[in-house]
Coordinates of C-alpha atoms in Angstrom, one line a residue:
M1315 CA -81.8 82.4 69.1
P1316 CA -85.6 82.3 69.6
A1317 CA -87.5 85.3 68.2
S1318 CA -88.9 86.0 71.7
L1319 CA -85.3 86.8 72.8
L1320 CA -84.6 89.2 70.0
G1321 CA -85.1 93.0 70.1
C1322 CA -85.0 95.6 67.3
S1323 CA -82.9 94.5 64.4
G1324 CA -82.2 91.1 66.0
H1325 CA -80.3 92.5 69.0
S1326 CA -80.2 90.4 72.1
V1327 CA -82.5 91.5 74.9
P1328 CA -80.5 92.2 78.1
T1329 CA -81.0 90.0 81.2
F1330 CA -82.2 91.4 84.5
Q1331 CA -78.7 91.6 85.9
Q1332 CA -77.5 93.3 82.8
R1333 CA -80.3 95.8 83.0
K1334 CA -79.4 96.7 86.6
S1335 CA -75.8 97.2 85.6
V1336 CA -76.7 99.4 82.7
Q1337 CA -78.9 101.5 85.0
C1338 CA -76.0 102.2 87.2
L1339 CA -73.8 102.9 84.3
N1340 CA -76.3 105.3 82.8
S1341 CA -76.5 107.2 86.1
L1342 CA -72.7 107.6 86.0
L1343 CA -72.5 108.4 82.4
A1344 CA -75.1 111.2 82.8
K1345 CA -72.5 113.1 84.8
Q1346 CA -69.7 112.7 82.2
K1347 CA -69.1 114.7 79.1
G1348 CA -67.6 114.3 75.7
L1349 CA -65.1 111.6 74.9
Q1350 CA -65.0 110.3 78.5
R1351 CA -68.7 109.4 78.3
K1352 CA -68.3 107.7 75.0
Q1353 CA -65.3 105.7 76.2
Q1354 CA -66.9 104.5 79.4
F1355 CA -70.1 103.5 77.6
E1356 CA -68.2 101.5 75.1
A1357 CA -66.2 99.7 77.8
A1358 CA -69.4 98.9 79.7
S1359 CA -71.0 97.6 76.6
R1360 CA -68.1 95.3 75.9
R1361 CA -68.2 94.0 79.5
Q1362 CA -71.9 93.2 79.1
Q1363 CA -71.2 91.7 75.7
R1364 CA -74.2 93.4 74.1
P1365 CA -74.6 95.8 71.2
L1366 CA -74.1 99.5 71.8
H1367 CA -77.5 100.4 70.5
W1368 CA -80.7 99.6 72.4
A1369 CA -84.0 98.8 70.7
R1370 CA -85.6 102.0 71.8
P1371 CA -83.5 104.3 69.5
C1372 CA -84.4 102.0 66.6
R1373 CA -88.1 102.4 67.4
H1374 CA -87.7 106.1 67.7
A1375 CA -85.9 106.3 64.3
A1376 CA -88.7 104.2 62.8
R1377 CA -91.3 106.5 64.3
L1378 CA -89.4 109.5 62.9
T1379 CA -89.4 108.0 59.4
V1380 CA -93.1 107.3 59.6
C1381 CA -93.8 110.8 60.8
Q1382 CA -91.8 112.2 57.9
A1383 CA -93.7 110.0 55.4
A1384 CA -97.0 111.2 56.9
A1385 CA -95.9 114.8 56.7
A1386 CA -95.0 114.3 53.1
S1387 CA -98.4 112.8 52.4
T1388 CA -100.1 115.7 54.1
E1389 CA -98.1 118.1 52.0
L1390 CA -99.2 116.2 48.9
S1391 CA -102.9 116.6 49.8
Q1392 CA -102.5 120.4 49.8
R1393 CA -100.9 120.6 46.3
Q1394 CA -102.7 121.2 43.0
P1395 CA -103.0 118.2 40.7
Q1396 CA -100.9 119.8 38.0
D1397 CA -98.0 120.0 40.5
I1398 CA -98.1 116.2 41.3
S1399 CA -96.4 113.6 39.2
V1400 CA -98.1 110.2 39.2
L1401 CA -96.6 107.0 37.7
V1402 CA -99.1 104.2 36.8
V1403 CA -97.7 100.7 36.4
G1404 CA -100.0 98.1 34.9
A1405 CA -101.3 101.0 32.9
T1406 CA -102.7 99.1 29.9
G1407 CA -104.7 96.5 32.0
Y1408 CA -108.5 96.4 32.3
I1409 CA -108.5 98.9 35.3
G1410 CA -105.1 100.6 34.6
K1411 CA -106.2 102.2 31.4
F1412 CA -109.2 103.8 33.1
V1413 CA -107.0 105.0 36.0
V1414 CA -104.6 106.6 33.6
K1415 CA -107.4 108.5 31.8
E1416 CA -109.1 109.5 35.0
L1417 CA -105.8 111.0 36.4
I1418 CA -105.3 112.8 33.1
R1419 CA -108.8 114.2 33.3
R1420 CA -108.1 115.5 36.8
G1421 CA -105.0 117.3 35.6
Y1422 CA -102.1 115.3 37.1
Q1423 CA -98.7 114.9 35.5
V1424 CA -99.2 111.3 34.4
T1425 CA -96.6 108.8 33.3
A1426 CA -98.0 105.5 32.0
F1427 CA -95.5 102.6 32.2
A1428 CA -96.3 99.8 29.7
R1429 CA -94.9 96.8 27.9
E1430 CA -94.0 97.3 24.2
R1431 CA -96.8 94.9 23.3
S1432 CA -99.8 95.2 25.6
G1433 CA -103.4 94.2 25.8
I1434 CA -104.9 90.7 25.3
K1435 CA -102.3 88.5 23.7
G1436 CA -100.1 91.5 23.1
K1437 CA -102.3 92.9 20.3
N1438 CA -101.7 96.6 21.1
S1439 CA -98.6 98.3 19.6
K1440 CA -96.6 101.2 21.2
E1441 CA -98.2 103.6 18.8
Y1442 CA -101.7 102.4 19.8
V1443 CA -100.9 103.0 23.5
I1444 CA -99.4 106.4 22.9
R1445 CA -102.6 107.4 21.1
E1446 CA -104.9 106.0 23.7
F1447 CA -103.1 107.8 26.5
E1448 CA -103.0 111.3 25.0
G1449 CA -102.2 113.8 27.7
A1450 CA -99.8 111.4 29.5
Q1451 CA -96.2 110.6 29.0
V1452 CA -95.9 107.0 28.0
Q1453 CA -92.8 105.0 28.8
F1454 CA -92.1 101.4 27.8
G1455 CA -90.1 98.8 29.7
D1456 CA -90.2 95.6 31.6
I1457 CA -91.8 95.8 35.0
T1458 CA -90.1 92.5 36.1
D1459 CA -86.7 94.3 35.6
Q1460 CA -85.9 97.0 38.3
A1461 CA -83.3 98.6 36.1
S1462 CA -85.8 98.9 33.2
L1463 CA -88.4 100.4 35.6
Q1464 CA -85.9 102.8 37.1
Q1465 CA -84.5 104.0 33.8
N1466 CA -87.8 104.4 32.0
G1467 CA -90.6 104.8 34.6
F1468 CA -88.7 107.0 36.9
A1469 CA -86.8 109.1 34.3
Q1470 CA -88.5 112.1 36.0
P1471 CA -89.2 112.7 39.7
V1472 CA -92.4 110.8 40.8
D1473 CA -94.6 111.8 43.8
V1474 CA -97.1 109.0 43.7
V1475 CA -97.0 105.4 42.3
V1476 CA -100.3 103.8 41.4
S1477 CA -100.1 100.0 40.8
C1478 CA -102.8 98.4 38.8
M1479 CA -100.8 95.2 38.1
A1480 CA -102.4 91.8 38.3
S1481 CA -101.4 88.4 37.1
R1482 CA -103.2 87.4 33.9
T1483 CA -104.1 83.8 34.8
G1484 CA -103.8 83.4 38.5
G1485 CA -101.4 80.5 38.0
K1486 CA -98.6 80.0 40.6
K1487 CA -95.6 81.3 38.6
D1488 CA -97.6 84.2 37.1
S1489 CA -99.0 85.2 40.5
W1490 CA -95.7 85.4 42.3
E1491 CA -93.9 87.1 39.4
I1492 CA -96.5 89.8 39.0
D1493 CA -98.7 90.2 42.0
Y1494 CA -95.7 90.0 44.3
Q1495 CA -92.3 90.5 42.7
A1496 CA -93.1 92.9 39.9
T1497 CA -95.2 95.0 42.3
L1498 CA -92.4 94.9 44.9
N1499 CA -90.0 96.1 42.1
A1500 CA -92.3 99.2 41.8
L1501 CA -92.3 99.8 45.5
E1502 CA -88.5 99.4 46.0
V1503 CA -87.7 101.8 43.1
A1504 CA -90.3 104.2 44.4
Q1505 CA -88.6 104.2 47.8
Q1506 CA -85.2 104.7 46.2
Q1507 CA -86.4 107.6 44.1
G1508 CA -88.2 109.4 47.0
A1509 CA -91.8 108.9 46.0
K1510 CA -94.2 109.9 48.8
H1511 CA -97.3 107.7 48.3
F1512 CA -98.1 104.2 46.8
V1513 CA -101.7 103.3 45.8
L1514 CA -102.2 99.6 45.3
L1515 CA -105.0 97.8 43.5
S1516 CA -105.5 94.6 45.4
A1517 CA -108.7 92.5 45.7
V1518 CA -111.4 91.9 48.4
C1519 CA -110.9 88.1 48.1
V1520 CA -107.6 88.2 49.9
Q1521 CA -109.6 88.3 53.2
K1522 CA -109.9 84.5 52.9
P1523 CA -106.7 83.4 51.1
L1524 CA -106.8 80.0 49.5
L1525 CA -105.3 80.7 46.1
Q1526 CA -101.8 81.4 44.9
F1527 CA -102.6 84.9 43.6
Q1528 CA -104.2 85.8 46.9
H1529 CA -101.2 84.7 48.9
A1530 CA -98.9 86.7 46.5
K1531 CA -101.1 89.8 46.9
L1532 CA -101.1 89.5 50.7
A1533 CA -97.3 89.0 50.8
F1534 CA -96.9 92.3 48.9
E1535 CA -99.5 94.1 51.0
A1536 CA -97.4 93.1 54.1
K1537 CA -94.3 94.6 52.5
L1538 CA -96.1 97.8 51.7
R1539 CA -97.5 98.2 55.2
E1540 CA -94.0 97.6 56.6
A1541 CA -92.5 100.5 54.6
T1542 CA -91.9 103.4 56.9
D1543 CA -90.6 105.9 54.3
I1544 CA -93.7 106.0 52.0
T1545 CA -97.4 106.1 52.8
H1546 CA -100.0 103.8 51.1
S1547 CA -103.6 103.2 50.2
I1548 CA -104.6 99.6 49.6
V1549 CA -107.7 99.3 47.5
R1550 CA -109.6 96.0 47.6
P1551 CA -112.4 96.0 45.1
T1552 CA -115.2 93.4 44.8
A1553 CA -116.1 91.9 41.4
F1554 CA -115.7 93.8 38.2
F1555 CA -118.5 94.1 35.7
K1556 CA -116.3 92.2 33.2
S1557 CA -116.1 89.3 35.5
L1558 CA -119.8 88.9 35.3
A1559 CA -120.1 89.3 31.5
G1560 CA -119.0 85.8 30.4
Q1561 CA -122.5 84.4 29.8
I1562 CA -124.4 87.4 28.4
S1563 CA -123.9 86.3 24.8
L1564 CA -125.0 82.8 25.6
V1565 CA -128.2 83.9 27.2
K1566 CA -128.9 86.3 24.3
T1567 CA -128.7 83.4 21.9
G1568 CA -131.0 81.1 23.9
K1569 CA -128.4 79.0 25.7
P1570 CA -128.7 78.1 29.4
Y1571 CA -127.1 80.0 32.2
V1572 CA -124.5 77.8 34.1
M1573 CA -124.1 78.2 37.8
F1574 CA -122.7 76.2 40.7
G1575 CA -125.0 74.7 43.3
D1576 CA -128.3 76.5 43.3
G1577 CA -126.7 79.8 42.3
T1578 CA -127.0 81.4 45.8
L1579 CA -123.7 80.2 47.3
A1580 CA -122.0 83.5 46.7
S1581 CA -122.9 87.1 46.1
C1582 CA -121.1 90.3 45.1
K1583 CA -121.5 94.1 44.8
P1584 CA -119.7 94.6 41.5
I1585 CA -118.0 97.9 40.6
S1586 CA -117.5 99.4 37.1
E1587 CA -114.0 100.0 35.8
A1588 CA -114.8 103.8 35.6
D1589 CA -116.0 104.0 39.2
L1590 CA -113.1 102.1 40.5
A1591 CA -110.7 104.3 38.5
R1592 CA -112.3 107.4 40.2
F1593 CA -111.9 105.8 43.6
M1594 CA -108.2 105.0 42.8
A1595 CA -107.6 108.6 41.7
D1596 CA -109.2 109.8 45.0
C1597 CA -106.5 107.9 46.9
V1598 CA -103.8 110.1 45.4
Q1599 CA -104.5 113.0 47.6
Q1600 CA -107.4 112.3 50.1
K1601 CA -106.0 112.2 53.6
D1602 CA -108.7 109.9 54.9
K1603 CA -107.4 107.2 52.6
V1604 CA -103.7 107.3 53.7
N1605 CA -102.3 104.2 55.3
Q1606 CA -105.7 102.5 55.0
V1607 CA -107.0 99.2 53.6
L1608 CA -110.1 100.1 51.6
P1609 CA -112.6 97.5 50.5
I1610 CA -114.9 99.0 47.9
G1611 CA -117.9 97.8 45.9
G1612 CA -120.3 99.5 43.5
P1613 CA -123.8 101.0 44.2
G1614 CA -126.8 98.9 44.7
R1615 CA -127.6 95.5 46.2
A1616 CA -125.5 92.3 46.3
W1617 CA -126.2 89.9 43.4
S1618 CA -126.0 86.1 43.5
A1619 CA -125.4 84.1 40.3
R1620 CA -129.0 83.2 40.2
D1621 CA -130.0 86.9 40.5
Q1622 CA -127.8 87.7 37.6
G1623 CA -129.1 84.9 35.4
Q1624 CA -132.7 85.7 36.1
F1625 CA -132.2 89.4 35.2
L1626 CA -130.4 88.5 32.0
F1627 CA -133.2 86.2 30.9
E1628 CA -135.8 89.0 31.6
L1629 CA -133.8 91.4 29.5
A1630 CA -133.4 89.0 26.7
G1631 CA -137.1 88.1 26.8
R1632 CA -136.4 84.4 27.3
K1633 CA -137.6 81.8 29.7
P1634 CA -135.1 81.1 32.5
N1635 CA -133.0 78.1 31.8
F1636 CA -130.4 77.2 34.3
I1637 CA -127.8 74.4 34.5
Q1638 CA -126.8 73.7 38.0
V1639 CA -123.3 72.2 38.4
P1640 CA -122.6 70.4 41.7
V1641 CA -119.6 71.9 43.6
A1642 CA -118.6 68.3 44.4
L1643 CA -118.0 67.7 40.7
M1644 CA -115.5 70.5 40.6
D1645 CA -113.8 69.1 43.8
G1646 CA -113.4 65.8 42.0
I1647 CA -111.8 67.4 39.0
I1648 CA -109.5 69.5 41.1
G1649 CA -108.4 66.4 43.1
F1650 CA -107.8 64.5 39.9
L1651 CA -105.6 67.3 38.5
D1652 CA -103.7 67.7 41.7
L1653 CA -102.9 64.0 41.6
L1654 CA -101.8 64.2 37.9
S1655 CA -99.7 67.3 38.6
K1656 CA -97.4 65.2 40.9
V1657 CA -96.5 63.2 37.8
F1658 CA -96.9 65.9 35.3
P1659 CA -95.9 69.3 36.9
G1660 CA -97.2 71.1 33.9
L1661 CA -100.7 70.4 35.2
E1662 CA -100.2 72.3 38.4
D1663 CA -101.7 75.5 37.0
A1664 CA -104.7 73.6 35.6
A1665 CA -105.5 72.4 39.2
E1666 CA -105.1 76.0 40.4
F1667 CA -107.5 77.3 37.7
G1668 CA -110.0 74.8 39.0
R1669 CA -109.5 76.1 42.6
I1670 CA -110.0 79.6 41.3
G1671 CA -113.3 78.7 39.7
R1672 CA -114.5 76.9 42.8
Y1673 CA -113.5 79.9 45.0
Y1674 CA -115.6 82.3 43.0
A1675 CA -118.5 79.9 42.9
T1676 CA -118.6 79.5 46.7
E1677 CA -117.1 82.6 48.2
S1678 CA -118.8 86.0 48.1
M1679 CA -117.0 89.1 46.9
L1680 CA -118.1 91.1 50.0
V1681 CA -116.5 92.2 53.2
W1682 CA -116.0 89.3 55.6
D1683 CA -117.1 89.8 59.2
D1684 CA -114.7 87.9 61.5
K1685 CA -117.0 88.0 64.5
A1686 CA -120.1 86.8 62.7
E1687 CA -118.0 84.5 60.5
K1688 CA -119.9 85.5 57.3
Y1689 CA -119.9 87.9 54.4
V1690 CA -121.9 91.0 55.0
A1691 CA -123.2 93.1 52.1
D1692 CA -124.1 96.1 54.2
A1693 CA -120.6 96.2 55.5
T1694 CA -119.2 96.4 52.0
P1695 CA -118.8 100.1 51.1
S1696 CA -120.5 101.3 48.0
Y1697 CA -119.0 103.9 45.6
G1698 CA -119.9 105.4 42.2
K1699 CA -122.9 105.7 40.0
D1700 CA -122.7 102.8 37.5
T1701 CA -125.1 99.9 38.3
L1702 CA -125.0 96.3 37.2
E1703 CA -128.6 96.7 36.0
D1704 CA -127.5 99.4 33.5
F1705 CA -124.4 97.4 32.5
F1706 CA -126.5 94.3 31.8
T1707 CA -129.2 96.3 30.0
K1708 CA -126.6 97.9 27.6
A1709 CA -124.9 94.6 27.1
V1710 CA -128.1 92.8 26.0
K1711 CA -129.8 95.6 24.1
D1712 CA -126.7 97.3 22.4
P1713 CA -124.8 95.2 19.8
D1714 CA -121.6 97.0 21.0
G1715 CA -122.6 96.8 24.6
L1716 CA -119.7 94.4 25.5
K1717 CA -117.0 96.3 23.6
G1718 CA -113.9 96.5 25.8
Q1719 CA -115.1 93.8 28.2
E1720 CA -113.2 90.9 26.6
L1721 CA -112.1 88.4 29.2
G1722 CA -109.0 87.1 27.5
D1723 CA -107.0 84.8 29.7
A1724 CA -109.5 85.3 32.5
A1725 CA -112.3 83.6 30.6
V1726 CA -114.1 80.8 32.4
F1727 CA -117.1 80.2 30.2

């Protein structure tokens, strides 16, 4: 049956004649009591060959559930941090570990859910993670397995779930397994266990979805917004400082700075991991962030690739030396890999990685204005105190300035 002819839960929408008959029946039924009313209503429903329940009660029930969830969220905002239990999934990731530490600092009851081997290429042991998250309860398990998550992550009651999960590579399989399914596992178990609020780390680039990980993130965002028994905060940050650190060492040693086009095709207002963690922690209890999509960038101006390179050369005391890569060259490479992947499926992700690189070279990490059809820096909210200037200065001047900023599987240069 066409969707336009379906009501709540797929029930058939009554015809005009059926509605008139039902109105008469309702008038009669209003005068009856008890069992007689029920029997006559059932008989009328059978004659009309329609379900007993109309769409309206379904909507009322949904509204009631939403109201209950909102009330629970309001109650949450009035409690003290030490009385709120927070589960962080994706706890050992680049942003997740800062979120865990910020929540601990604020006094929440924190449970960090992690893999037994975490970090880049699984270099961190269980013992290392337990030491790093002193003040939190650390539970180990498999986020892709709901049973493991329920048994280990939700061993104790949980009020709020904070998801900092993200696929490592952005490849098709990885994106749908982590950005969608694993995050959905966390939501579904949270709902089953009666959690009140779900804070999601998403990304500002889902505004213009062209990549697999963006589609996966949006698919989960839709599931989260559809949930009526739990409130949410969807955080969409711009670029991370780490994402802009890939060429610092090259510039320091006198090598050229590589950029696409003339280096002004895209701009961003990057945010530090610490500032983003503070914003994520704000979402646990602040009422103005409930059931909201929250784009967020760092303080200061928007930076193009050329701006970044110019500033790095100044810090390093070197003459600017840029290599400009034509975007058309990348298009050719992507097209070639797409063609090969039809014969060699293993190359499918290689083509996707090319598309990811092209996207970041040509699309700004700022809020997109639909009416103006452009990215707008001034429309991108700023938060925090850590500036890109300070980050770059420390990275260039301090031998340990890039400690903790390893790109791992996300490396491009």
